[in-house]
mmCIF file of C-alpha atoms and ligand atoms in Angstrom:
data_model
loop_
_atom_site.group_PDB
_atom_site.id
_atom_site.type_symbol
_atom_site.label_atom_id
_atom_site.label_comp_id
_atom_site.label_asym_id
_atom_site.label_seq_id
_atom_site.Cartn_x
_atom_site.Cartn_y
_atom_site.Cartn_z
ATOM 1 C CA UNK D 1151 54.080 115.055 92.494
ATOM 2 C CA UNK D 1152 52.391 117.407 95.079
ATOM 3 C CA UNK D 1153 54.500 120.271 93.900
ATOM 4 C CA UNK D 1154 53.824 120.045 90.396
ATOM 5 C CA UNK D 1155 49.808 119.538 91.860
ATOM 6 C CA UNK D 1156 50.387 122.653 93.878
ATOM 7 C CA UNK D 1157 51.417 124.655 90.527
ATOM 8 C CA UNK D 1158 48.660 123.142 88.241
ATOM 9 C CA UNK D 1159 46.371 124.568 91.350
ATOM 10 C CA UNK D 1160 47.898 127.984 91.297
ATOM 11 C CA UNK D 1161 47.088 128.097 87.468
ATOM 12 C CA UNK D 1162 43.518 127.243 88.049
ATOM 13 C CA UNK D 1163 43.681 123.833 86.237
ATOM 14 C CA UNK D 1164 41.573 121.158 87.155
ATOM 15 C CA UNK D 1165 42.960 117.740 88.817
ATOM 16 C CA UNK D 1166 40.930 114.837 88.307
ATOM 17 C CA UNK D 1167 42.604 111.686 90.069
ATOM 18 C CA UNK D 1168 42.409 107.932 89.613
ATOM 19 C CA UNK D 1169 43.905 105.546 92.055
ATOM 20 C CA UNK D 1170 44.921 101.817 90.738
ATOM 21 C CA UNK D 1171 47.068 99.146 91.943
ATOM 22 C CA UNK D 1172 48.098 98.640 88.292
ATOM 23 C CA UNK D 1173 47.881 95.603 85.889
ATOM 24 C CA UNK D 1174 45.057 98.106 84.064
ATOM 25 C CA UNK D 1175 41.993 96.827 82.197
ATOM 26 C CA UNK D 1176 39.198 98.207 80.525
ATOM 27 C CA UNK D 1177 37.772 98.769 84.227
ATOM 28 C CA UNK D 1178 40.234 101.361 84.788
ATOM 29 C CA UNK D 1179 40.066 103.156 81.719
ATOM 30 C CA UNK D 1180 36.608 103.528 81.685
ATOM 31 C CA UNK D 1181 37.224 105.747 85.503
ATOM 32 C CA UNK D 1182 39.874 107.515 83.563
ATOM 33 C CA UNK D 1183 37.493 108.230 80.735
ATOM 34 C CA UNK D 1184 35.001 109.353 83.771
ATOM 35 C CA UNK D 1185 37.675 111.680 85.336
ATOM 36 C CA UNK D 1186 38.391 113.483 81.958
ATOM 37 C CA UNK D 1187 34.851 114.436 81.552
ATOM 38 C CA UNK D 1188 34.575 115.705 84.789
ATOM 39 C CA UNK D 1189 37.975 118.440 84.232
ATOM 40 C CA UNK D 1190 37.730 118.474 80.864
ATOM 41 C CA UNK D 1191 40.265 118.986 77.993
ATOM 42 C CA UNK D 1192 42.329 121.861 79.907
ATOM 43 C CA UNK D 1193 42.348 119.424 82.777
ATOM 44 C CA UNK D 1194 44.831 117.471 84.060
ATOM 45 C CA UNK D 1195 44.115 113.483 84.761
ATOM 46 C CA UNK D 1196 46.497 111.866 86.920
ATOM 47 C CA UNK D 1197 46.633 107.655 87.218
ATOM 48 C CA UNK D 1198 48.557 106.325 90.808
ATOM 49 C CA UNK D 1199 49.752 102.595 90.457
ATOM 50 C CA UNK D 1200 50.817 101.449 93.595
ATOM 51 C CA UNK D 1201 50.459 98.114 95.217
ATOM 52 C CA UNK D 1202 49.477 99.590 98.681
ATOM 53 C CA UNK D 1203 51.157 96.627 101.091
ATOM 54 C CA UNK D 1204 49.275 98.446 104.214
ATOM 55 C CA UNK D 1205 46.077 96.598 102.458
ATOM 56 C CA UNK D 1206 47.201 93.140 102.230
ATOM 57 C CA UNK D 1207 46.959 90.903 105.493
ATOM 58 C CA UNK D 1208 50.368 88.945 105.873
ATOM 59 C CA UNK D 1209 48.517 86.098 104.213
ATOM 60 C CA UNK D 1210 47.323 87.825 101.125
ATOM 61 C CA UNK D 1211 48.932 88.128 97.952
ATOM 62 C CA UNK D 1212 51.063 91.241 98.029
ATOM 63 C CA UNK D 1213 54.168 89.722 96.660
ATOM 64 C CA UNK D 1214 51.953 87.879 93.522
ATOM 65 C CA UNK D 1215 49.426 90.781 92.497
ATOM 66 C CA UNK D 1216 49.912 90.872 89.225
ATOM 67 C CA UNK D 1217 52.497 93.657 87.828
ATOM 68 C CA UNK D 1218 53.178 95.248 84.170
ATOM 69 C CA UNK D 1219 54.228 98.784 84.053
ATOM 70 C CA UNK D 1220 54.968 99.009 80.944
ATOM 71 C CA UNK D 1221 52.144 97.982 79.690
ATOM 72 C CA UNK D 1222 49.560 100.225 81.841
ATOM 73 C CA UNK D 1223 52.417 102.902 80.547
ATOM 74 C CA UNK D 1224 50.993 102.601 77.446
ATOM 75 C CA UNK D 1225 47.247 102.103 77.993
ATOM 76 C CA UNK D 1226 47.699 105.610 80.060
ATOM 77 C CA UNK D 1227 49.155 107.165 77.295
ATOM 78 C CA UNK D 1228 46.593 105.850 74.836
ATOM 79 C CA UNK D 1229 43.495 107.085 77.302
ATOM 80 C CA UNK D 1230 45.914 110.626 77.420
ATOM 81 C CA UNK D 1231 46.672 110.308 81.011
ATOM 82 C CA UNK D 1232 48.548 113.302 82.104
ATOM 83 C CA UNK D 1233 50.862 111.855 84.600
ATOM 84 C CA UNK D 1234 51.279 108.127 85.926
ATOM 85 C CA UNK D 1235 52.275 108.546 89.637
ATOM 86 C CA UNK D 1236 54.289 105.208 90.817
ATOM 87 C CA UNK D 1237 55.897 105.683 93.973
ATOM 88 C CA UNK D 1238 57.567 103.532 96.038
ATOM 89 C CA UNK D 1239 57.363 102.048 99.318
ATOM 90 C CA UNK D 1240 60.050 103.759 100.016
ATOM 91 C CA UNK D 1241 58.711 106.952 99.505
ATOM 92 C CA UNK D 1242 55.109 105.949 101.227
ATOM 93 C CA UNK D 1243 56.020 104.582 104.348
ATOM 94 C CA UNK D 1244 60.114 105.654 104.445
ATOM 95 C CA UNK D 1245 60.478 104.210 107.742
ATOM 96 C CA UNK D 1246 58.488 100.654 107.205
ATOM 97 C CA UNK D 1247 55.239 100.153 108.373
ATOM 98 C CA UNK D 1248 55.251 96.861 110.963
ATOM 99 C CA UNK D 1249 55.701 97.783 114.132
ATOM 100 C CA UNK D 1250 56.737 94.413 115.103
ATOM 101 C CA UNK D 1251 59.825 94.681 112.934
ATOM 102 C CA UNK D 1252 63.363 94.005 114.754
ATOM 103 C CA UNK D 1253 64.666 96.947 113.290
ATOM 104 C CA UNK D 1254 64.387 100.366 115.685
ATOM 105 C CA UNK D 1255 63.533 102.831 113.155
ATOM 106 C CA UNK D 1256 62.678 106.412 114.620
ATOM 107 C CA UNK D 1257 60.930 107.510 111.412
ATOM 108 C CA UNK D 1258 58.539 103.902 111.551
ATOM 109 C CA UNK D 1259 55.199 104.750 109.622
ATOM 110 C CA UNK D 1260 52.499 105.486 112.191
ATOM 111 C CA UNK D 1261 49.225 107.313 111.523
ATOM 112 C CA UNK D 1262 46.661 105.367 109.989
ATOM 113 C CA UNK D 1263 42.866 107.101 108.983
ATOM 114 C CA UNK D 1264 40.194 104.624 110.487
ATOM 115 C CA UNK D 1265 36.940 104.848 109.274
ATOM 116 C CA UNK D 1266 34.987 102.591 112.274
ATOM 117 C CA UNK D 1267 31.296 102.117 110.829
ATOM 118 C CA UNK D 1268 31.153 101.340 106.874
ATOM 119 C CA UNK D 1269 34.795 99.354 106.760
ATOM 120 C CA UNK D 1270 33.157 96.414 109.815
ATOM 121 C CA UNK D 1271 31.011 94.406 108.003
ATOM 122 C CA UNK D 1272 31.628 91.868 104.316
ATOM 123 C CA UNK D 1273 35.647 93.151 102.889
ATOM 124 C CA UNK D 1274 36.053 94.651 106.216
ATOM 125 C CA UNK D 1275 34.699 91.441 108.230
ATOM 126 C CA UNK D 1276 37.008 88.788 105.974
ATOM 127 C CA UNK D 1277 39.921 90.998 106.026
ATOM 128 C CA UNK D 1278 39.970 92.758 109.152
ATOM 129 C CA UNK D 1279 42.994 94.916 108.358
ATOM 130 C CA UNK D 1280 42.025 95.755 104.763
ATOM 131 C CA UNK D 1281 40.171 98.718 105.139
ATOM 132 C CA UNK D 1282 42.713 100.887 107.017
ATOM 133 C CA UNK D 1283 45.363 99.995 104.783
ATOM 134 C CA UNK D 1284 42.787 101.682 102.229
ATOM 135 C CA UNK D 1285 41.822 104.874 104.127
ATOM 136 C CA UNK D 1286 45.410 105.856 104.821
ATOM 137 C CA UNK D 1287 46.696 105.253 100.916
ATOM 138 C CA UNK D 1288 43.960 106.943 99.724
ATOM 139 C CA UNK D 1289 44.162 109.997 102.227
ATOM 140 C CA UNK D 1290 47.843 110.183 101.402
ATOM 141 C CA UNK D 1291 47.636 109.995 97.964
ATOM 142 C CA UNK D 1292 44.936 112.766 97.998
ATOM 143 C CA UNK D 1293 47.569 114.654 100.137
ATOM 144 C CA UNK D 1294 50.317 114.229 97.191
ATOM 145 C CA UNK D 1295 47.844 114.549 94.378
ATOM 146 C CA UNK D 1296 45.454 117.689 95.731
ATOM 147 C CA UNK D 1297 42.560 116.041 93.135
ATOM 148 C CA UNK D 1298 39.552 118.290 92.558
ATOM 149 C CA UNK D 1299 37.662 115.263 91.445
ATOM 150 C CA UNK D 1300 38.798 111.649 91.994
ATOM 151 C CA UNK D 1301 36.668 108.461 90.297
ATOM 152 C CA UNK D 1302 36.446 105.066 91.553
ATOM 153 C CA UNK D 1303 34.808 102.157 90.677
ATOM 154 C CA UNK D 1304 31.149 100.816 92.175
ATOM 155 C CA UNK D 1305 32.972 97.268 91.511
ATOM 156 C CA UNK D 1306 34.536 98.018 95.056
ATOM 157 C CA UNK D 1307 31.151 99.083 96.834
ATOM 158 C CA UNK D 1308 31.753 99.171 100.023
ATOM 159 C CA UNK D 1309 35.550 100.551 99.459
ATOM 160 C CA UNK D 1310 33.929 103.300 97.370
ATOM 161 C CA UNK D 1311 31.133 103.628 100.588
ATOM 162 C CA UNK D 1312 34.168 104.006 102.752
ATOM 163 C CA UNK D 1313 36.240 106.805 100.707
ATOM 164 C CA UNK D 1314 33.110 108.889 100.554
ATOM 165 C CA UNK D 1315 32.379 108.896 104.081
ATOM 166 C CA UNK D 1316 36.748 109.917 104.920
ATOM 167 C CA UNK D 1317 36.006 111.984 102.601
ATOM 168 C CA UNK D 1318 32.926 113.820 104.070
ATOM 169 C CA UNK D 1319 33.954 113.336 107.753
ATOM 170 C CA UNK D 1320 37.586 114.490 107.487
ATOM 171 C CA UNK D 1321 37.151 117.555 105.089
ATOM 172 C CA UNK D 1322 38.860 116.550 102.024
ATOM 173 C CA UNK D 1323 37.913 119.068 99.332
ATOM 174 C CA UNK D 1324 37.801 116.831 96.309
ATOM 175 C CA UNK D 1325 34.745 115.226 94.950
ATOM 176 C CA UNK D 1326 34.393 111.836 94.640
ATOM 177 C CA UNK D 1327 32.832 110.071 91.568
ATOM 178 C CA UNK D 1328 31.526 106.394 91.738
ATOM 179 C CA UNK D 1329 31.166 104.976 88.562
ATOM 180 C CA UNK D 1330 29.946 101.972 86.709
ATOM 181 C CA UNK D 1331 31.435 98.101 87.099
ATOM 182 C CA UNK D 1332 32.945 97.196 83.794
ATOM 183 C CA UNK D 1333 32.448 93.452 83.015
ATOM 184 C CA UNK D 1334 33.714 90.933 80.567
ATOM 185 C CA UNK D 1335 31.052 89.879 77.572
ATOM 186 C CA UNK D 1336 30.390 87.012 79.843
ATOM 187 C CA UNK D 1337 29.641 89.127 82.872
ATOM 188 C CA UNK D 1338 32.531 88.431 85.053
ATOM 189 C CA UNK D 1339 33.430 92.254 86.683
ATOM 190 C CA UNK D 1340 36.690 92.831 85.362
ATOM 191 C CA UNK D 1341 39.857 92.878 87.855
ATOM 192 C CA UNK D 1342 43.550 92.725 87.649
ATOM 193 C CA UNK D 1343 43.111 88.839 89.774
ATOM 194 C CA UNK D 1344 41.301 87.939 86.733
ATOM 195 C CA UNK D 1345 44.605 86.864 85.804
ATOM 196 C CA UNK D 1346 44.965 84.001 87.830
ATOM 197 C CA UNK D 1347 42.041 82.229 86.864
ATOM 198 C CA UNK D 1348 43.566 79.483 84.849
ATOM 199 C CA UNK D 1349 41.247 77.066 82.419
ATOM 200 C CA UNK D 1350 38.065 75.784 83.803
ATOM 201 C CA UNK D 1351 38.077 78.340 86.614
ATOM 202 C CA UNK D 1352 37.834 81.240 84.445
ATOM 203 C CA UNK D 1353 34.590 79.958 83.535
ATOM 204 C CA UNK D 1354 33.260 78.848 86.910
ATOM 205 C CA UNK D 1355 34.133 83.058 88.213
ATOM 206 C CA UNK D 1356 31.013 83.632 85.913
ATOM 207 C CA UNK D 1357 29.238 81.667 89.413
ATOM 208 C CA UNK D 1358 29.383 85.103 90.864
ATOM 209 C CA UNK D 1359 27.389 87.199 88.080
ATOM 210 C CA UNK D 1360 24.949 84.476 87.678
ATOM 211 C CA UNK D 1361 24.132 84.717 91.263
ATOM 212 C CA UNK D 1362 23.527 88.065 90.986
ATOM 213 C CA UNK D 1363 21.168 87.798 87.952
ATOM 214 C CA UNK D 1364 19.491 85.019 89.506
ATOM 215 C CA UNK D 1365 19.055 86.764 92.570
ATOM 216 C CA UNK D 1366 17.924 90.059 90.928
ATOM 217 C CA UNK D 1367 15.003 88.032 89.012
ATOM 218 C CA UNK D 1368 14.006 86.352 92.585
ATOM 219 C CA UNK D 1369 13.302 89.937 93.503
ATOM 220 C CA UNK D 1370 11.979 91.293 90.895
ATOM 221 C CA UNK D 1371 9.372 88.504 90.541
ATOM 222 C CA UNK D 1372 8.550 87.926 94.129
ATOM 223 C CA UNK D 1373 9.206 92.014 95.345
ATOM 224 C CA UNK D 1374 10.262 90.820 99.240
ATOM 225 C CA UNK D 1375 12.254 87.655 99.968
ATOM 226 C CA UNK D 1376 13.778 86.859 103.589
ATOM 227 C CA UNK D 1377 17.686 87.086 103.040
ATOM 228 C CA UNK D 1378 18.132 84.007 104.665
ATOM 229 C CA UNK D 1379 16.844 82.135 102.053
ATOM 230 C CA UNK D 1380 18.642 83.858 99.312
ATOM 231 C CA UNK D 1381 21.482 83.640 101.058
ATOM 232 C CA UNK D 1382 20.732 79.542 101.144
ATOM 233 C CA UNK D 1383 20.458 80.220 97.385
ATOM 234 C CA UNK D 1384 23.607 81.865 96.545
ATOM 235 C CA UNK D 1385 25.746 79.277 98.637
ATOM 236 C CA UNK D 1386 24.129 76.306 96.595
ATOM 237 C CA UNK D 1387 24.533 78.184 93.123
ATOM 238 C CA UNK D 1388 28.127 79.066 93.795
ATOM 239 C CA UNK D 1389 29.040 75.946 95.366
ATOM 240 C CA UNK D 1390 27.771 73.805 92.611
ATOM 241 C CA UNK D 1391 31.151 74.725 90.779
ATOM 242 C CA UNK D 1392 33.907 72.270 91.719
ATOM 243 C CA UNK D 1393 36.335 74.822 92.718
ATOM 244 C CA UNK D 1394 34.250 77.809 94.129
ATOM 245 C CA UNK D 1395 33.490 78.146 97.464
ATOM 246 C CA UNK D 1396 31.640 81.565 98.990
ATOM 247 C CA UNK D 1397 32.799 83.539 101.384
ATOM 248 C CA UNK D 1398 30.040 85.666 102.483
ATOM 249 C CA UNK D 1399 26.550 87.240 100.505
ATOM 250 C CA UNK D 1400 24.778 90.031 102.307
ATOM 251 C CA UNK D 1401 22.105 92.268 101.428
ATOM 252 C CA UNK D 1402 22.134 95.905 102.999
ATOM 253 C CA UNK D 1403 20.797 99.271 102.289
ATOM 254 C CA UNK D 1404 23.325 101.137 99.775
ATOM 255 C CA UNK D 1405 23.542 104.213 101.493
ATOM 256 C CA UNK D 1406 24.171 103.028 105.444
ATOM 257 C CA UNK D 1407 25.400 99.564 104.343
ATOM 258 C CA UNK D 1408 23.043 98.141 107.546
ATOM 259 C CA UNK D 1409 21.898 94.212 106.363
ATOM 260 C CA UNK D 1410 18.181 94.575 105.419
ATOM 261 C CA UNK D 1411 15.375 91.988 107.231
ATOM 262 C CA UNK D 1412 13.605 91.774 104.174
ATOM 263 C CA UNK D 1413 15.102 91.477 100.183
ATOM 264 C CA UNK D 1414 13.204 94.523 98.439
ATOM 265 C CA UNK D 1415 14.319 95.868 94.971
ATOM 266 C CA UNK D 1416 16.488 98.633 95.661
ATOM 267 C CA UNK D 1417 18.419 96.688 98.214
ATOM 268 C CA UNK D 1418 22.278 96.362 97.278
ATOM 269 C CA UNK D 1419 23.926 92.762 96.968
ATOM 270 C CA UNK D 1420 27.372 92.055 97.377
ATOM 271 C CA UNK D 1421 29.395 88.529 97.631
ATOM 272 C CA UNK D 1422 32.888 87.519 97.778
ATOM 273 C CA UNK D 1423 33.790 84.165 96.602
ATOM 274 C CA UNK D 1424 36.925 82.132 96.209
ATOM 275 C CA UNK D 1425 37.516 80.742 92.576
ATOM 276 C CA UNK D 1426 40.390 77.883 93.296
ATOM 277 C CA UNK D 1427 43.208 80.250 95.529
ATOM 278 C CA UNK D 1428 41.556 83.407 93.944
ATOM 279 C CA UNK D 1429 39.192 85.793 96.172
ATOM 280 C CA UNK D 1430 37.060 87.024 93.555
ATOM 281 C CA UNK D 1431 34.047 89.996 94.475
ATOM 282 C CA UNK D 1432 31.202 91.283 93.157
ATOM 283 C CA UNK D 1433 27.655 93.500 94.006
ATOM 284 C CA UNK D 1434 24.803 95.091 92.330
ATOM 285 C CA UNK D 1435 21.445 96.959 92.516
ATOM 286 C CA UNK D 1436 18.404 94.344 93.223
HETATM 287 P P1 AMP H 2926 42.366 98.316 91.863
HETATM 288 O O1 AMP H 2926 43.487 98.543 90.895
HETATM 289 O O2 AMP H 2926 41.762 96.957 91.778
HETATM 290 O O3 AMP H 2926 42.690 98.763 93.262
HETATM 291 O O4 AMP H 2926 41.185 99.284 91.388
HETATM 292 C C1 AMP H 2926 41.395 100.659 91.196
HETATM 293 C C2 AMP H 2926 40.060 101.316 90.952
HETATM 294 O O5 AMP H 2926 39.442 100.745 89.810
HETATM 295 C C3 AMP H 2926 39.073 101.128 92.116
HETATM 296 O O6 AMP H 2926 38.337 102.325 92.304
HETATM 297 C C4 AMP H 2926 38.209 100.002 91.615
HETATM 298 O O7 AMP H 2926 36.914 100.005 92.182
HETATM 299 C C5 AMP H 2926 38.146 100.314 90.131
HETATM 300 N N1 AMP H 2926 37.779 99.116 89.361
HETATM 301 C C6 AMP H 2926 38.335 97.883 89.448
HETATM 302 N N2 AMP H 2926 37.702 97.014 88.629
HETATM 303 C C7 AMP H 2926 36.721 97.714 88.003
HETATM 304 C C8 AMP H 2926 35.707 97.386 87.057
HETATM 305 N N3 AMP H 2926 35.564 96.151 86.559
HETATM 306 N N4 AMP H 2926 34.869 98.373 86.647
HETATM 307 C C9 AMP H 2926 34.983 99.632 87.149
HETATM 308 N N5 AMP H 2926 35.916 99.998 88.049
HETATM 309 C C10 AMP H 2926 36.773 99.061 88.474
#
């Protein structure tokens, strides 16, 4: 992959990059739709799928994330992806990656990228080991792929928060694009978990989307509200489903992700929620 990125480079063509753990929806699409735009028709657009296991805690559901190759294959090749790049873990972390593993292995995995501020708080907060899983795939994968421009999605706010900021503090000469959440005619943000979300739970994930629209009215009608009190709010609409419980709601400032003393429009939401076993997130613009 890098080498035939190194000769596209030496041509003067334009690499525009979208990262993906696979099991592609309309989500994805619309970043590779963004990323073809951006390098146009001479341009080449390159999709990863990789199911980074660096990002999962030993708890999380690595071995179940939801899987179809063949079928993102062919959604790539309908959007006119140039290349799908699928490695293995094999090829990303050769020697393994857990330290604590019985095995000696001289060529064990171990640099990781850390990004210390952004990645603390929410994601970073519930899954403490999350976030450096990210920064390292990502900076790899940049490595491999040598993007000029690489899209991802505002669905993953904080993520996308995080990328930008490796990106700006380590050099990286790519650009990175943050675009729009795609959601589902009901308004549930689309994701490759959707999937598990089996009868009545698929409609009680809409909990999430309705917070957010009830919260963004709150604010719009009453301009400042003490975040304590929507954060009351939030807990009692999500929790009214059977099934859902929430995990965390904060409101911070979009740009330094700091929690904000008072709710103002222009302040960012975001809320994670589990929906039965499912750990389903969510944000938006107040
Ligand atoms: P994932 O495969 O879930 O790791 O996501 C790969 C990229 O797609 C990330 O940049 C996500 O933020 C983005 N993405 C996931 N869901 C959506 C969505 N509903 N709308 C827009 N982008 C999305």
């Amino acid at each position: 992959m890098q080498r035939l990125a190194k000769q596209w480079q030496r041509k003067g063509v334009r690499i525009g990059f979208v990262p993906t753990m696979g099991y592609l929806h309309d989500g994805h699409m619309s970043l590779v739709r963004d990323a073809r735009k951006r390098v146009g028709k001479k341009g080449m657009i390159v999709v990863s799928i990789y199911v980074n296991p660096t990002q999962f805690a030993p708890t999380e559901d690595l071995s179940k994330y939801p899987r179809d190759l063949k079928r993102d294959l062919k959604l790539c090749g309908d959007e006119g992806v140039d290349v799908v790049f699928t490695p293995s873990d094999q090829e990303m972390y050769p020697g393994g990656q857990n330290p604590k593993s019985k095995i000696q292995n001289p060529n064990l995995f171990s640099t990781y990228v850390v990004e210390e501020k952004l990645s603390q708080s929410m994601e970073g907060a519930s899954r403490p080991t999350h976030f450096r899983g990210v920064t390292t795939v990502v900076a790899k994968l940049f490595n491999i792929v040598l993007p000029d421009v690489s899209v991802f999605g505002q669905k993953d706010f904080q993520q996308a928060a995080i990328i930008q900021k490796m990106v700006a503090d380590l050099n990286f000469p790519v650009k990175i694009i943050v675009a729009p959440t795609k959601r589902e005619a009901d308004g549930l943000a689309m994701s490759s978990r959707n999937k598990y979300l089996e009868g009545d739970l698929r409609r009680q994930a809409t909990a999430l989307w309705r917070s957010i629209q009830w919260t963004q009215a709150a604010v719009k009608r009453r301009k400042t509200v003490s975040p304590v009190e929507l954060k009351a709010e939030v807990k009692k609409l999500i929790e009214s489903e059977p099934d859902a419980r929430l995990d965390y709601v904060e409101f911070f400032n979009p740009q330094t992700l700091e929690p904000v003393a008072e709710v103002k429009p222009g302040a960012q939401m975001a809320l994670a929620a589990f929906v039965g076993k499912t750990r389903l997130i969510d944000n938006a613009r107040l």
